[in-house]
mmCIF file of C-alpha atoms and ligand atoms in Angstrom:
data_model
loop_
_atom_site.group_PDB
_atom_site.id
_atom_site.type_symbol
_atom_site.label_atom_id
_atom_site.label_comp_id
_atom_site.label_asym_id
_atom_site.label_seq_id
_atom_site.Cartn_x
_atom_site.Cartn_y
_atom_site.Cartn_z
ATOM 1 C CA MET A 1 116.729 86.548 93.375
ATOM 2 C CA LYS A 2 114.683 86.435 96.641
ATOM 3 C CA LEU A 3 112.920 89.043 98.396
ATOM 4 C CA THR A 4 112.078 89.650 102.006
ATOM 5 C CA THR A 5 110.520 92.690 103.768
ATOM 6 C CA ALA A 6 110.234 93.751 107.263
ATOM 7 C CA GLY A 7 107.941 96.321 108.809
ATOM 8 C CA GLU A 8 104.913 97.808 110.592
ATOM 9 C CA SER A 9 102.557 99.987 108.770
ATOM 10 C CA HIS A 10 103.369 102.691 112.004
ATOM 11 C CA GLY A 11 106.534 101.427 113.231
ATOM 12 C CA LYS A 12 109.779 103.811 111.881
ATOM 13 C CA ALA A 13 110.704 101.985 108.768
ATOM 14 C CA LEU A 14 109.564 99.182 106.284
ATOM 15 C CA THR A 15 113.040 97.566 105.144
ATOM 16 C CA GLY A 16 113.786 94.901 102.173
ATOM 17 C CA ILE A 17 116.803 92.827 101.175
ATOM 18 C CA ILE A 18 116.843 91.632 97.966
ATOM 19 C CA GLU A 19 119.226 88.527 97.650
ATOM 20 C CA GLY A 20 120.837 87.279 94.244
ATOM 21 C CA LEU A 21 120.727 90.450 91.871
ATOM 22 C CA PRO A 22 123.041 89.450 89.134
ATOM 23 C CA SER A 23 126.353 91.910 89.134
ATOM 24 C CA ASN A 24 125.964 95.460 87.216
ATOM 25 C CA LEU A 25 122.618 95.913 86.562
ATOM 26 C CA LEU A 26 122.154 99.858 86.315
ATOM 27 C CA LEU A 27 119.077 101.267 88.510
ATOM 28 C CA ASP A 28 117.399 104.344 88.136
ATOM 29 C CA ILE A 29 116.481 105.279 91.625
ATOM 30 C CA GLU A 30 114.098 108.160 90.180
ATOM 31 C CA GLU A 31 112.042 105.707 88.262
ATOM 32 C CA ILE A 32 111.551 103.822 91.175
ATOM 33 C CA ASN A 33 110.158 106.675 93.710
ATOM 34 C CA ALA A 34 108.006 107.433 90.526
ATOM 35 C CA LEU A 35 106.559 103.762 91.149
ATOM 36 C CA LEU A 36 106.127 104.780 94.632
ATOM 37 C CA ALA A 37 104.239 107.506 94.037
ATOM 38 C CA LEU A 38 102.325 106.032 91.731
ATOM 39 C CA ARG A 39 100.993 103.576 94.618
ATOM 40 C CA GLN A 40 100.043 106.306 96.548
ATOM 41 C CA SER A 41 97.831 107.897 94.044
ATOM 42 C CA GLY A 42 94.614 106.990 92.764
ATOM 43 C CA TYR A 43 91.159 107.942 93.663
ATOM 44 C CA GLY A 44 89.512 106.549 96.895
ATOM 45 C CA ARG A 45 92.588 106.818 99.041
ATOM 46 C CA GLY A 46 92.049 107.939 102.154
ATOM 47 C CA ALA A 47 94.386 110.546 105.244
ATOM 48 C CA ARG A 48 97.328 108.369 105.479
ATOM 49 C CA GLN A 49 98.301 108.954 101.912
ATOM 50 C CA LYS A 50 98.721 112.722 102.855
ATOM 51 C CA ILE A 51 101.233 112.134 105.283
ATOM 52 C CA GLU A 52 103.113 109.447 103.202
ATOM 53 C CA ARG A 53 105.896 110.654 100.651
ATOM 54 C CA ASP A 54 107.333 107.229 99.925
ATOM 55 C CA LYS A 55 111.121 107.085 98.660
ATOM 56 C CA ILE A 56 113.004 104.686 98.485
ATOM 57 C CA GLU A 57 116.883 104.713 100.441
ATOM 58 C CA ILE A 58 119.125 101.940 99.737
ATOM 59 C CA LEU A 59 121.355 100.615 102.041
ATOM 60 C CA SER A 60 123.798 98.088 100.584
ATOM 61 C CA GLY A 61 124.395 95.908 97.500
ATOM 62 C CA VAL A 62 124.676 99.457 94.764
ATOM 63 C CA ARG A 63 127.760 101.548 94.282
ATOM 64 C CA ASN A 64 127.180 104.775 91.844
ATOM 65 C CA ARG A 65 124.079 103.422 90.314
ATOM 66 C CA LEU A 66 125.120 99.555 89.581
ATOM 67 C CA THR A 67 124.166 96.752 91.480
ATOM 68 C CA LEU A 68 127.397 94.959 93.005
ATOM 69 C CA GLY A 69 125.977 91.311 93.548
ATOM 70 C CA SER A 70 126.142 91.706 96.639
ATOM 71 C CA PRO A 71 122.516 91.351 99.252
ATOM 72 C CA LEU A 72 120.201 95.402 98.335
ATOM 73 C CA ALA A 73 118.693 96.462 101.310
ATOM 74 C CA PHE A 74 116.708 99.753 101.105
ATOM 75 C CA LEU A 75 113.591 101.148 103.281
ATOM 76 C CA VAL A 76 111.209 103.328 102.898
ATOM 77 C CA VAL A 77 110.741 105.428 106.097
ATOM 78 C CA ASN A 78 107.093 105.559 107.536
ATOM 79 C CA LYS A 79 106.585 109.189 108.330
ATOM 80 C CA ASP A 80 103.738 108.657 110.133
ATOM 81 C CA TYR A 81 105.654 107.602 112.943
ATOM 82 C CA GLU A 82 106.407 110.343 114.331
ATOM 83 C CA ASN A 83 102.221 110.606 115.136
ATOM 84 C CA TRP A 84 103.347 107.065 116.464
ATOM 85 C CA ARG A 85 106.258 107.249 118.306
ATOM 86 C CA GLU A 86 104.402 107.087 121.724
ATOM 87 C CA TYR A 87 102.721 104.468 120.759
ATOM 88 C CA MET A 88 105.157 102.229 118.706
ATOM 89 C CA ALA A 89 108.849 102.685 119.731
ATOM 90 C CA PRO A 90 110.615 99.323 119.669
ATOM 91 C CA GLU A 91 112.251 100.909 122.616
ATOM 92 C CA GLY A 92 109.342 101.523 124.950
ATOM 93 C CA CYS A 93 106.384 102.810 124.539
ATOM 94 C CA ASP A 94 102.642 103.478 126.015
ATOM 95 C CA VAL A 95 100.790 100.172 124.705
ATOM 96 C CA GLN A 96 97.955 100.888 126.344
ATOM 97 C CA LYS A 97 96.406 103.886 123.892
ATOM 98 C CA ARG A 98 95.432 102.781 120.676
ATOM 99 C CA VAL A 99 94.650 99.263 121.739
ATOM 100 C CA LEU A 100 92.418 97.779 119.322
ATOM 101 C CA THR A 101 89.857 95.071 120.145
ATOM 102 C CA ARG A 102 86.863 95.537 118.195
ATOM 103 C CA VAL A 103 88.269 93.216 116.008
ATOM 104 C CA ARG A 104 87.252 93.901 112.189
ATOM 105 C CA PRO A 105 85.850 91.452 109.888
ATOM 106 C CA GLY A 106 87.879 90.382 106.950
ATOM 107 C CA HIS A 107 91.411 91.560 108.420
ATOM 108 C CA ALA A 108 93.533 90.192 110.286
ATOM 109 C CA ASP A 109 92.677 90.932 113.785
ATOM 110 C CA LEU A 110 90.749 87.960 115.371
ATOM 111 C CA THR A 111 92.575 84.757 113.732
ATOM 112 C CA GLY A 112 95.658 86.666 114.582
ATOM 113 C CA VAL A 113 95.073 87.674 118.011
ATOM 114 C CA ILE A 114 94.513 84.253 118.645
ATOM 115 C CA LYS A 115 97.409 82.788 116.935
ATOM 116 C CA TYR A 116 99.777 84.775 118.304
ATOM 117 C CA ASP A 117 98.317 85.234 121.913
ATOM 118 C CA GLN A 118 97.750 89.000 122.029
ATOM 119 C CA THR A 119 95.390 90.752 123.401
ATOM 120 C CA ASP A 120 95.826 93.778 121.290
ATOM 121 C CA ALA A 121 94.902 93.673 117.772
ATOM 122 C CA ARG A 122 96.838 96.574 117.319
ATOM 123 C CA ASN A 123 99.998 93.638 117.467
ATOM 124 C CA VAL A 124 99.084 91.896 114.256
ATOM 125 C CA LEU A 125 97.593 94.500 111.673
ATOM 126 C CA GLU A 126 100.390 96.535 112.138
ATOM 127 C CA ARG A 127 102.067 93.906 110.034
ATOM 128 C CA ALA A 128 99.268 93.370 107.935
ATOM 129 C CA SER A 129 98.592 96.423 107.152
ATOM 130 C CA ALA A 130 98.582 96.912 103.328
ATOM 131 C CA ARG A 131 101.252 99.324 104.179
ATOM 132 C CA GLU A 132 103.882 96.501 103.564
ATOM 133 C CA THR A 133 103.565 96.876 100.050
ATOM 134 C CA ALA A 134 105.218 100.053 99.766
ATOM 135 C CA VAL A 135 108.712 97.877 100.232
ATOM 136 C CA ARG A 136 107.010 94.935 97.700
ATOM 137 C CA VAL A 137 106.466 98.006 95.299
ATOM 138 C CA ALA A 138 110.458 99.493 95.906
ATOM 139 C CA ALA A 139 111.644 96.211 94.785
ATOM 140 C CA GLY A 140 109.368 96.079 92.182
ATOM 141 C CA GLY A 141 111.164 99.239 90.436
ATOM 142 C CA VAL A 142 114.195 97.125 90.785
ATOM 143 C CA PHE A 143 113.001 94.065 89.343
ATOM 144 C CA MET A 144 110.862 95.994 86.730
ATOM 145 C CA GLN A 145 114.300 97.456 85.058
ATOM 146 C CA TYR A 146 116.194 94.181 85.541
ATOM 147 C CA LEU A 147 113.336 92.078 83.484
ATOM 148 C CA LYS A 148 113.317 95.205 81.217
ATOM 149 C CA SER A 149 116.891 94.560 80.390
ATOM 150 C CA PHE A 150 115.858 91.760 78.633
ATOM 151 C CA GLY A 151 113.327 93.592 76.752
ATOM 152 C CA VAL A 152 110.391 92.409 78.901
ATOM 153 C CA GLU A 153 107.757 94.787 80.256
ATOM 154 C CA ILE A 154 105.043 94.661 82.428
ATOM 155 C CA SER A 155 101.886 97.189 82.725
ATOM 156 C CA GLY A 156 98.122 96.854 83.414
ATOM 157 C CA TYR A 157 94.924 98.570 84.586
ATOM 158 C CA VAL A 158 91.780 98.430 86.173
ATOM 159 C CA LYS A 159 89.393 96.244 84.475
ATOM 160 C CA SER A 160 86.126 96.967 86.729
ATOM 161 C CA VAL A 161 85.710 98.564 90.219
ATOM 162 C CA CYS A 162 82.432 97.414 92.191
ATOM 163 C CA GLY A 163 80.669 95.944 89.605
ATOM 164 C CA ILE A 164 81.182 98.666 87.110
ATOM 165 C CA GLU A 165 83.403 96.649 84.137
ATOM 166 C CA ASP A 166 84.842 97.967 81.099
ATOM 167 C CA GLU A 167 84.710 95.025 79.088
ATOM 168 C CA LYS A 168 87.097 96.300 75.990
ATOM 169 C CA ALA A 169 89.917 94.920 74.675
ATOM 170 C CA TYR A 170 93.193 96.655 74.914
ATOM 171 C CA ALA A 171 96.361 96.266 72.948
ATOM 172 C CA PHE A 172 99.558 96.946 75.560
ATOM 173 C CA GLU A 173 100.509 100.239 74.159
ATOM 174 C CA GLU A 174 96.997 101.684 75.202
ATOM 175 C CA LEU A 175 97.620 100.167 78.620
ATOM 176 C CA LYS A 176 100.587 103.200 79.761
ATOM 177 C CA ARG A 177 97.446 105.464 79.283
ATOM 178 C CA ALA A 178 95.793 104.256 82.174
ATOM 179 C CA LYS A 179 98.556 105.316 84.791
ATOM 180 C CA ASN A 180 96.950 109.067 84.050
ATOM 181 C CA GLU A 181 93.310 107.851 85.122
ATOM 182 C CA PRO A 182 92.447 108.860 88.639
ATOM 183 C CA LEU A 183 91.066 105.228 88.790
ATOM 184 C CA PHE A 184 93.689 103.689 85.955
ATOM 185 C CA MET A 185 90.537 102.853 83.929
ATOM 186 C CA LEU A 186 90.689 103.297 79.814
ATOM 187 C CA ASP A 187 87.100 103.420 79.414
ATOM 188 C CA SER A 188 86.063 107.532 80.525
ATOM 189 C CA GLU A 189 82.505 106.645 80.510
ATOM 190 C CA LYS A 190 83.025 103.650 83.032
ATOM 191 C CA GLN A 191 85.566 105.143 85.314
ATOM 192 C CA GLN A 192 83.209 108.322 85.981
ATOM 193 C CA LYS A 193 80.530 106.014 86.964
ATOM 194 C CA ALA A 194 82.751 104.706 88.980
ATOM 195 C CA MET A 195 83.921 107.871 90.874
ATOM 196 C CA ARG A 196 80.343 108.614 91.249
ATOM 197 C CA LEU A 197 79.742 105.430 93.549
ATOM 198 C CA LEU A 198 82.926 106.019 95.147
ATOM 199 C CA ASP A 199 81.898 109.102 96.334
ATOM 200 C CA LYS A 200 78.227 107.508 97.884
ATOM 201 C CA LEU A 201 80.385 104.880 99.516
ATOM 202 C CA LYS A 202 82.394 107.209 101.222
ATOM 203 C CA GLU A 203 79.387 109.069 102.208
ATOM 204 C CA ASP A 204 77.996 105.993 103.523
ATOM 205 C CA GLY A 205 81.497 104.807 105.334
ATOM 206 C CA ASP A 206 81.311 101.995 103.320
ATOM 207 C CA THR A 207 84.377 100.459 100.734
ATOM 208 C CA ALA A 208 84.768 98.981 97.431
ATOM 209 C CA GLY A 209 87.175 96.466 95.540
ATOM 210 C CA GLY A 210 87.732 95.712 91.899
ATOM 211 C CA VAL A 211 89.109 93.398 88.863
ATOM 212 C CA ILE A 212 92.948 94.493 87.756
ATOM 213 C CA GLU A 213 94.960 92.858 84.454
ATOM 214 C CA ILE A 214 98.325 92.636 84.461
ATOM 215 C CA ARG A 215 99.940 92.047 81.140
ATOM 216 C CA VAL A 216 103.675 90.877 80.586
ATOM 217 C CA LYS A 217 105.319 91.723 77.633
ATOM 218 C CA GLY A 218 108.541 90.764 75.372
ATOM 219 C CA LEU A 219 109.352 86.987 77.076
ATOM 220 C CA LYS A 220 110.543 84.497 75.361
ATOM 221 C CA SER A 221 109.193 81.054 75.531
ATOM 222 C CA GLY A 222 110.284 78.637 77.835
ATOM 223 C CA PHE A 223 109.766 79.930 80.976
ATOM 224 C CA GLY A 224 108.416 78.241 83.957
ATOM 225 C CA SER A 225 108.193 74.520 83.198
ATOM 226 C CA CYS A 226 106.294 71.564 83.084
ATOM 227 C CA MET A 227 108.079 69.394 84.662
ATOM 228 C CA GLN A 228 107.424 70.002 88.048
ATOM 229 C CA TYR A 229 103.989 71.128 89.865
ATOM 230 C CA SER A 230 105.935 74.219 91.658
ATOM 231 C CA THR A 231 107.556 75.422 89.071
ATOM 232 C CA LYS A 232 104.907 76.080 86.454
ATOM 233 C CA LEU A 233 104.775 79.684 85.867
ATOM 234 C CA ASP A 234 101.038 80.201 85.619
ATOM 235 C CA ALA A 235 101.281 78.565 89.589
ATOM 236 C CA ILE A 236 104.196 80.852 89.996
ATOM 237 C CA LEU A 237 102.974 83.812 89.248
ATOM 238 C CA CYS A 238 99.078 83.205 90.364
ATOM 239 C CA ALA A 239 100.612 82.778 94.011
ATOM 240 C CA ALA A 240 102.652 86.152 93.747
ATOM 241 C CA ALA A 241 99.275 87.881 93.075
ATOM 242 C CA MET A 242 97.331 85.993 95.996
ATOM 243 C CA SER A 243 99.708 86.735 98.013
ATOM 244 C CA VAL A 244 98.831 90.803 97.804
ATOM 245 C CA GLN A 245 96.762 92.041 100.324
ATOM 246 C CA ALA A 246 92.896 91.752 99.454
ATOM 247 C CA ILE A 247 93.565 89.586 96.473
ATOM 248 C CA LYS A 248 91.025 86.698 96.644
ATOM 249 C CA GLY A 249 91.012 85.648 93.320
ATOM 250 C CA VAL A 250 93.475 85.275 89.987
ATOM 251 C CA GLU A 251 92.952 83.920 86.645
ATOM 252 C CA THR A 252 95.322 83.581 83.235
ATOM 253 C CA GLY A 253 94.087 84.041 80.137
ATOM 254 C CA LEU A 254 90.445 83.113 79.404
ATOM 255 C CA GLY A 255 90.582 82.236 83.553
ATOM 256 C CA PHE A 256 87.649 81.130 84.581
ATOM 257 C CA LYS A 257 85.615 81.832 81.137
ATOM 258 C CA ALA A 258 87.469 79.049 79.536
ATOM 259 C CA ALA A 259 85.349 76.434 81.726
ATOM 260 C CA SER A 260 82.235 77.459 79.748
ATOM 261 C CA LEU A 261 83.249 76.798 76.154
ATOM 262 C CA CYS A 262 84.332 74.271 73.992
ATOM 263 C CA GLY A 263 88.082 73.670 73.185
ATOM 264 C CA SER A 264 87.605 74.612 69.413
ATOM 265 C CA GLU A 265 86.802 78.101 71.376
ATOM 266 C CA VAL A 266 89.332 77.577 73.925
ATOM 267 C CA HIS A 267 92.618 76.617 72.334
ATOM 268 C CA ASP A 268 95.072 79.063 70.434
ATOM 269 C CA GLU A 269 96.058 77.664 67.241
ATOM 270 C CA ILE A 270 99.148 76.966 65.729
ATOM 271 C CA PHE A 271 100.761 78.197 62.339
ATOM 272 C CA TYR A 272 104.427 78.554 60.859
ATOM 273 C CA LYS A 273 105.488 81.225 58.263
ATOM 274 C CA ASN A 274 109.189 83.157 57.802
ATOM 275 C CA ASN A 275 110.905 80.753 60.548
ATOM 276 C CA ARG A 276 108.546 81.676 62.915
ATOM 277 C CA PHE A 277 105.701 79.304 64.926
ATOM 278 C CA TYR A 278 102.578 81.878 65.947
ATOM 279 C CA ARG A 279 99.026 82.206 66.484
ATOM 280 C CA THR A 280 96.814 84.361 66.290
ATOM 281 C CA THR A 281 95.136 84.761 69.420
ATOM 282 C CA ASN A 282 96.209 84.539 72.701
ATOM 283 C CA ASN A 283 93.420 82.311 75.122
ATOM 284 C CA ALA A 284 96.292 81.011 77.230
ATOM 285 C CA GLY A 285 97.486 83.907 78.196
ATOM 286 C CA GLY A 286 100.762 83.563 77.080
ATOM 287 C CA ILE A 287 101.122 80.626 79.253
ATOM 288 C CA GLU A 288 100.989 76.548 78.239
ATOM 289 C CA GLY A 289 102.181 73.373 80.384
ATOM 290 C CA GLY A 290 103.091 75.818 83.113
ATOM 291 C CA MET A 291 105.751 77.278 80.568
ATOM 292 C CA SER A 292 105.549 80.835 78.719
ATOM 293 C CA ASN A 293 105.093 80.294 74.983
ATOM 294 C CA GLY A 294 106.595 83.837 74.058
ATOM 295 C CA GLU A 295 102.779 85.482 74.044
ATOM 296 C CA GLU A 296 101.675 88.399 76.179
ATOM 297 C CA ILE A 297 101.251 86.723 79.696
ATOM 298 C CA VAL A 298 97.716 87.876 80.594
ATOM 299 C CA LEU A 299 96.710 87.654 84.312
ATOM 300 C CA ARG A 300 93.451 89.129 86.666
ATOM 301 C CA ALA A 301 93.041 89.502 89.654
ATOM 302 C CA ALA A 302 89.936 90.472 92.065
ATOM 303 C CA MET A 303 90.461 92.696 94.848
ATOM 304 C CA LYS A 304 88.157 92.699 97.842
ATOM 305 C CA PRO A 305 86.397 95.806 99.291
ATOM 306 C CA ILE A 306 88.918 96.633 102.251
ATOM 307 C CA PRO A 307 87.438 95.664 105.226
ATOM 308 C CA THR A 308 87.787 98.872 107.580
ATOM 309 C CA LEU A 309 84.565 100.569 106.772
ATOM 310 C CA MET A 310 84.106 103.765 108.443
ATOM 311 C CA LYS A 311 80.750 102.474 109.223
ATOM 312 C CA GLY A 312 82.193 99.763 111.039
ATOM 313 C CA LEU A 313 80.818 96.300 110.828
ATOM 314 C CA GLN A 314 78.705 94.048 113.520
ATOM 315 C CA THR A 315 81.819 92.377 115.726
ATOM 316 C CA VAL A 316 82.561 91.386 119.131
ATOM 317 C CA ASP A 317 84.961 93.289 121.455
ATOM 318 C CA TYR A 318 88.205 91.089 121.884
ATOM 319 C CA LEU A 319 88.319 91.792 125.697
ATOM 320 C CA THR A 320 84.491 92.081 126.543
ATOM 321 C CA LYS A 321 82.833 89.759 124.443
ATOM 322 C CA GLN A 322 80.192 92.065 124.142
ATOM 323 C CA PRO A 323 78.781 93.028 120.339
ATOM 324 C CA ALA A 324 80.368 96.103 119.330
ATOM 325 C CA ALA A 325 80.739 98.082 116.103
ATOM 326 C CA ALA A 326 84.412 97.035 114.698
ATOM 327 C CA ALA A 327 86.954 99.749 114.729
ATOM 328 C CA GLY A 328 87.407 102.170 111.604
ATOM 329 C CA GLU A 329 89.153 105.168 112.418
ATOM 330 C CA ARG A 330 90.316 105.942 109.112
ATOM 331 C CA SER A 331 89.808 104.222 105.984
ATOM 332 C CA ASP A 332 90.712 103.974 102.250
ATOM 333 C CA VAL A 333 87.218 103.657 99.936
ATOM 334 C CA CYS A 334 88.777 101.836 97.667
ATOM 335 C CA ALA A 335 92.458 101.169 96.621
ATOM 336 C CA ILE A 336 92.377 99.714 93.663
ATOM 337 C CA CYS A 337 95.002 101.667 92.161
ATOM 338 C CA ALA A 338 97.814 100.647 94.563
ATOM 339 C CA ALA A 339 97.041 97.486 94.528
ATOM 340 C CA GLU A 340 97.489 97.734 90.424
ATOM 341 C CA ILE A 341 100.783 98.949 91.121
ATOM 342 C CA VAL A 342 101.686 96.400 93.807
ATOM 343 C CA LEU A 343 100.256 93.802 91.496
ATOM 344 C CA GLU A 344 103.031 94.535 88.555
ATOM 345 C CA SER A 345 105.549 94.344 90.995
ATOM 346 C CA ALA A 346 104.867 91.408 92.872
ATOM 347 C CA VAL A 347 104.505 89.618 88.848
ATOM 348 C CA ALA A 348 107.825 91.405 88.507
ATOM 349 C CA CYS A 349 109.947 89.642 91.397
ATOM 350 C CA VAL A 350 108.576 86.286 90.787
ATOM 351 C CA LEU A 351 109.324 86.605 87.142
ATOM 352 C CA ALA A 352 112.865 88.254 87.913
ATOM 353 C CA GLU A 353 113.757 85.158 90.116
ATOM 354 C CA VAL A 354 112.101 82.653 87.309
ATOM 355 C CA VAL A 355 114.294 84.394 84.427
ATOM 356 C CA SER A 356 117.643 84.507 86.733
ATOM 357 C CA ASN A 357 117.375 80.734 87.772
ATOM 358 C CA ARG A 358 117.029 79.820 84.376
ATOM 359 C CA LEU A 359 119.717 81.918 82.570
ATOM 360 C CA GLY A 360 122.063 81.790 86.262
ATOM 361 C CA GLY A 361 125.435 83.411 85.710
ATOM 362 C CA ASP A 362 126.712 86.223 88.291
ATOM 363 C CA ASN A 363 126.294 89.608 86.340
ATOM 364 C CA MET A 364 124.322 90.887 83.559
ATOM 365 C CA ARG A 365 126.443 90.566 80.836
ATOM 366 C CA GLU A 366 126.224 86.809 81.160
ATOM 367 C CA GLN A 367 122.588 86.620 81.474
ATOM 368 C CA LEU A 368 122.071 89.299 78.564
ATOM 369 C CA GLU A 369 124.283 86.988 76.600
ATOM 370 C CA ARG A 370 122.700 83.853 77.351
ATOM 371 C CA TYR A 371 119.449 85.186 77.126
ATOM 372 C CA LYS A 372 119.935 85.901 73.897
ATOM 373 C CA ASN A 373 121.100 83.076 72.687
ATOM 374 C CA LEU A 374 117.749 81.268 73.845
ATOM 375 C CA ARG A 375 115.936 79.810 70.863
HETATM 376 C C1 EPS B 401 96.189 100.181 105.751
HETATM 377 C C2 EPS B 401 95.373 100.972 106.442
HETATM 378 C C3 EPS B 401 95.262 101.841 106.186
HETATM 379 C C4 EPS B 401 95.888 102.799 104.834
HETATM 380 C C5 EPS B 401 97.353 101.620 104.593
HETATM 381 C C6 EPS B 401 96.537 100.030 104.964
HETATM 382 O O1 EPS B 401 96.261 103.512 107.051
HETATM 383 P P1 EPS B 401 96.031 103.737 108.003
HETATM 384 O O2 EPS B 401 95.627 102.335 108.805
HETATM 385 O O3 EPS B 401 97.132 103.971 108.729
HETATM 386 O O4 EPS B 401 95.161 104.750 107.808
HETATM 387 O O5 EPS B 401 96.171 103.537 103.957
HETATM 388 O O6 EPS B 401 97.765 101.912 103.703
HETATM 389 C C7 EPS B 401 99.359 102.531 103.747
HETATM 390 C C8 EPS B 401 99.504 103.139 104.952
HETATM 391 C C9 EPS B 401 99.965 102.622 102.578
HETATM 392 O O7 EPS B 401 100.577 103.147 102.109
HETATM 393 O O8 EPS B 401 99.125 101.833 101.445
HETATM 394 C C10 EPS B 401 95.635 98.481 106.118
HETATM 395 O O9 EPS B 401 94.878 98.124 107.268
HETATM 396 O O10 EPS B 401 95.714 97.569 105.520
#
């Protein structure tokens, strides 16, 4: 199973192709659109989200809501294209307007213009933009429904915003509540504090990041492998999380904290009762030896503050080589809720691939039968 995406932030549309889906997976399109709407929600988003109304349009690979086993091609329209057509149209446009040379620190602008032999960073930023995540979430909706048919569910919440951290632990079922909260945080006091901080940052023309926890429930043991470095489940999941724009750090289970504890405090002891092995702790975050061990998978990702700041950081104009304030026409203050949804989708994408690789088979009936028979 593989997802390829295409599309520029202010181009006509974002598109994707999913290859390798089995036939006869029943898709609920409204559920995918609800996920897309969630990605657009959250406190701290900028003016662009008032323009877009993301919806998936499936172009191939599905008939009467059932997958056919053929490539599933789809698109998400950029409504903002109507305002950008004269600067972005592939058929011909005015590239002298909307030029960006005051390259933004922390963005792809400077390295991109050099690498792709450009003089206008727009030719780089349009693709580097986190707008691309809309199409990953559309695909994520498909992957989540695929995983759900095996009883595998993905959820998550925002653990911290700009250093304001919720240190409590939550059961998987409690996480669902986060999606009704303005910052996807579960501690209302911390959330209020974080919202006040975002208001202040907005006034100052500044931005914020945070930490997101993603959990996977219901995956049987033995997914991923200890036999080759590239097939380790934790490596695959962490790479997927790191591929999300603005993510700078990822950990599984106790993560970095494990390094400061001793072995007896870290490793989850094993017990056996009623024909079943079990553990009473889950410090490993559901993965041992690069394989799922049947416990909940726990992954955390750190998002850096958005690099487009309204107040414009110090930079150098790429053409004149003169000092300048970096470009910053319009920016989100914080996109942590969007990142939470994108991370769930990124995890779903690679997990669907790992599951389908292990199960083999061309249709859902075969795959469900094989999953049921796994130990
Ligand atoms: C983004 C910049 C902003 C964000 C955008 C990502 O867009 P614009 O430059 O059009 O104001 O709103 O995110 C989205 C459009 C989205 O749908 O998430 C960037 O530079 O990464």
